[in-house]
mmCIF file of C-alpha atoms in Angstrom:
data_model
loop_
_atom_site.group_PDB
_atom_site.id
_atom_site.type_symbol
_atom_site.label_atom_id
_atom_site.label_comp_id
_atom_site.label_asym_id
_atom_site.label_seq_id
_atom_site.Cartn_x
_atom_site.Cartn_y
_atom_site.Cartn_z
ATOM 1 C CA MET A 1 150.570 94.956 96.348
ATOM 2 C CA GLY A 2 149.636 97.589 93.802
ATOM 3 C CA PHE A 3 148.078 95.227 91.250
ATOM 4 C CA SER A 4 145.402 96.631 89.021
ATOM 5 C CA GLN A 5 142.113 94.776 88.848
ATOM 6 C CA VAL A 6 142.976 93.776 85.305
ATOM 7 C CA LYS A 7 146.337 92.301 86.294
ATOM 8 C CA MET A 8 144.797 90.485 89.282
ATOM 9 C CA ALA A 9 142.027 89.081 87.088
ATOM 10 C CA GLN A 10 144.568 87.824 84.539
ATOM 11 C CA ALA A 11 146.681 86.199 87.258
ATOM 12 C CA LEU A 12 143.663 84.433 88.774
ATOM 13 C CA GLY A 13 141.889 83.492 85.573
ATOM 14 C CA THR A 14 138.809 85.632 86.161
ATOM 15 C CA THR A 15 137.502 88.961 84.889
ATOM 16 C CA GLN A 16 138.210 92.539 85.948
ATOM 17 C CA SER A 17 134.499 93.089 86.577
ATOM 18 C CA SER A 18 134.452 90.086 88.957
ATOM 19 C CA ILE A 19 137.417 91.471 90.896
ATOM 20 C CA ASN A 20 135.631 94.830 91.077
ATOM 21 C CA ARG A 21 132.458 93.190 92.464
ATOM 22 C CA TYR A 22 134.511 91.296 95.101
ATOM 23 C CA GLU A 23 136.315 94.457 96.183
ATOM 24 C CA ASN A 24 133.044 96.388 96.472
ATOM 25 C CA GLY A 25 131.248 93.637 98.386
ATOM 26 C CA GLN A 26 128.741 93.031 95.621
ATOM 27 C CA SER A 27 129.598 89.345 95.345
ATOM 28 C CA SER A 28 131.864 86.767 96.926
ATOM 29 C CA PRO A 29 134.625 84.735 95.275
ATOM 30 C CA SER A 30 134.117 81.001 94.885
ATOM 31 C CA VAL A 31 136.115 78.530 96.941
ATOM 32 C CA GLU A 32 138.119 77.733 93.812
ATOM 33 C CA LEU A 33 139.036 81.396 93.379
ATOM 34 C CA PHE A 34 140.120 81.590 97.030
ATOM 35 C CA ARG A 35 142.383 78.607 96.323
ATOM 36 C CA ARG A 36 143.860 80.449 93.349
ATOM 37 C CA TYR A 37 144.493 83.507 95.533
ATOM 38 C CA ALA A 38 146.241 81.305 98.110
ATOM 39 C CA ASP A 39 148.351 79.614 95.429
ATOM 40 C CA TYR A 40 149.207 82.871 93.693
ATOM 41 C CA PHE A 41 150.344 84.604 96.889
ATOM 42 C CA ASP A 42 151.724 81.362 98.398
ATOM 43 C CA VAL A 43 149.713 81.686 101.594
ATOM 44 C CA SER A 44 147.268 79.415 103.371
ATOM 45 C CA LEU A 45 143.515 79.779 103.207
ATOM 46 C CA ASP A 46 143.566 80.288 106.976
ATOM 47 C CA TYR A 47 145.670 83.390 106.357
ATOM 48 C CA ILE A 48 143.284 84.646 103.673
ATOM 49 C CA PHE A 49 140.330 84.132 106.022
ATOM 50 C CA ALA A 50 142.212 85.855 108.897
ATOM 51 C CA ARG A 51 142.226 82.729 111.049
ATOM 52 C CA THR A 52 145.960 83.132 111.607
ATOM 53 C CA ASP A 53 148.622 85.804 111.288
ATOM 54 C CA LYS A 54 151.054 83.276 109.820
ATOM 55 C CA PRO A 55 150.996 83.269 106.000
ATOM 56 C CA GLN A 56 152.029 79.605 105.896
ATOM 57 C CA GLY A 57 149.003 78.753 108.046
ATOM 58 C CA GLU A 58 148.867 76.451 110.979
ATOM 59 C CA THR A 59 148.874 72.706 111.080
ATOM 60 C CA TYR A 60 145.479 71.603 112.266
ATOM 61 C CA HIS A 61 145.507 69.114 115.122
ATOM 62 C CA PHE A 62 142.182 67.486 115.797
ATOM 63 C CA LYS A 63 141.757 66.832 119.488
ATOM 64 C CA PRO A 64 138.252 65.531 120.151
ATOM 65 C CA LYS A 65 136.810 66.535 123.487
ATOM 66 C CA ALA A 66 134.894 63.309 123.918
ATOM 67 C CA VAL A 67 137.066 60.249 123.414
ATOM 68 C CA PRO A 68 135.328 56.866 123.181
ATOM 69 C CA GLU A 69 136.381 54.124 125.528
ATOM 70 C CA ARG A 70 139.483 52.289 124.331
ATOM 71 C CA GLU A 71 137.605 49.061 123.698
ATOM 72 C CA GLU A 72 134.957 50.847 121.619
ATOM 73 C CA LEU A 73 137.680 52.510 119.580
ATOM 74 C CA ARG A 74 139.451 49.185 119.053
ATOM 75 C CA GLN A 75 136.190 47.631 117.841
ATOM 76 C CA PHE A 76 135.596 50.557 115.507
ATOM 77 C CA ILE A 77 139.094 50.200 114.030
ATOM 78 C CA GLU A 78 138.536 46.461 113.539
ATOM 79 C CA MET A 79 135.315 47.189 111.595
ATOM 80 C CA CYS A 80 136.960 49.716 109.281
ATOM 81 C CA PHE A 81 139.386 47.393 107.554
ATOM 82 C CA ASP A 82 138.863 44.724 104.954
ATOM 83 C CA PRO A 83 140.228 41.455 106.341
ATOM 84 C CA GLN A 84 141.188 40.398 102.792
ATOM 85 C CA SER A 85 143.497 43.392 102.344
ATOM 86 C CA PRO A 86 147.215 42.579 102.562
ATOM 87 C CA MET A 87 147.787 45.839 104.472
ATOM 88 C CA ASN A 88 144.940 45.226 106.925
ATOM 89 C CA GLU A 89 147.039 44.147 109.910
ATOM 90 C CA LYS A 90 149.759 46.751 109.387
ATOM 91 C CA LEU A 91 147.218 49.584 109.193
ATOM 92 C CA LYS A 92 145.376 48.390 112.278
ATOM 93 C CA GLU A 93 148.609 48.013 114.243
ATOM 94 C CA THR A 94 149.608 51.555 113.307
ATOM 95 C CA LEU A 95 146.262 52.953 114.459
ATOM 96 C CA PHE A 96 146.386 50.995 117.705
ATOM 97 C CA ARG A 97 149.917 52.275 118.345
ATOM 98 C CA MET A 98 148.808 55.858 117.655
ATOM 99 C CA MET A 99 145.871 55.370 119.987
ATOM 100 C CA GLU A 100 148.221 54.218 122.761
ATOM 101 C CA ASP A 101 150.578 57.136 122.172
ATOM 102 C CA GLU A 102 147.706 59.570 122.768
ATOM 103 C CA SER A 103 147.152 58.336 126.318
#
């Protein structure tokens, strides 16, 4: 983009010498600095880390390979919620519905 190291450092809240060390492979940026890069350029971290060619990133969909038996999953969901919570039943119903939709 034609930014000088000084301008990049100012935009990201770091120093020119730090930018120089990153560019020359002498050190690595922190996770926080990677976040600032992503925010500054309005791209996803997946794009910065070359995990996708799409600057906006990709929505991650977790699809476990091993799915517990339905009854085990129902028992697990039952254990996770406080029976005293006013939202307990609604949250459980939503999870059970989502579980059924996956089949």
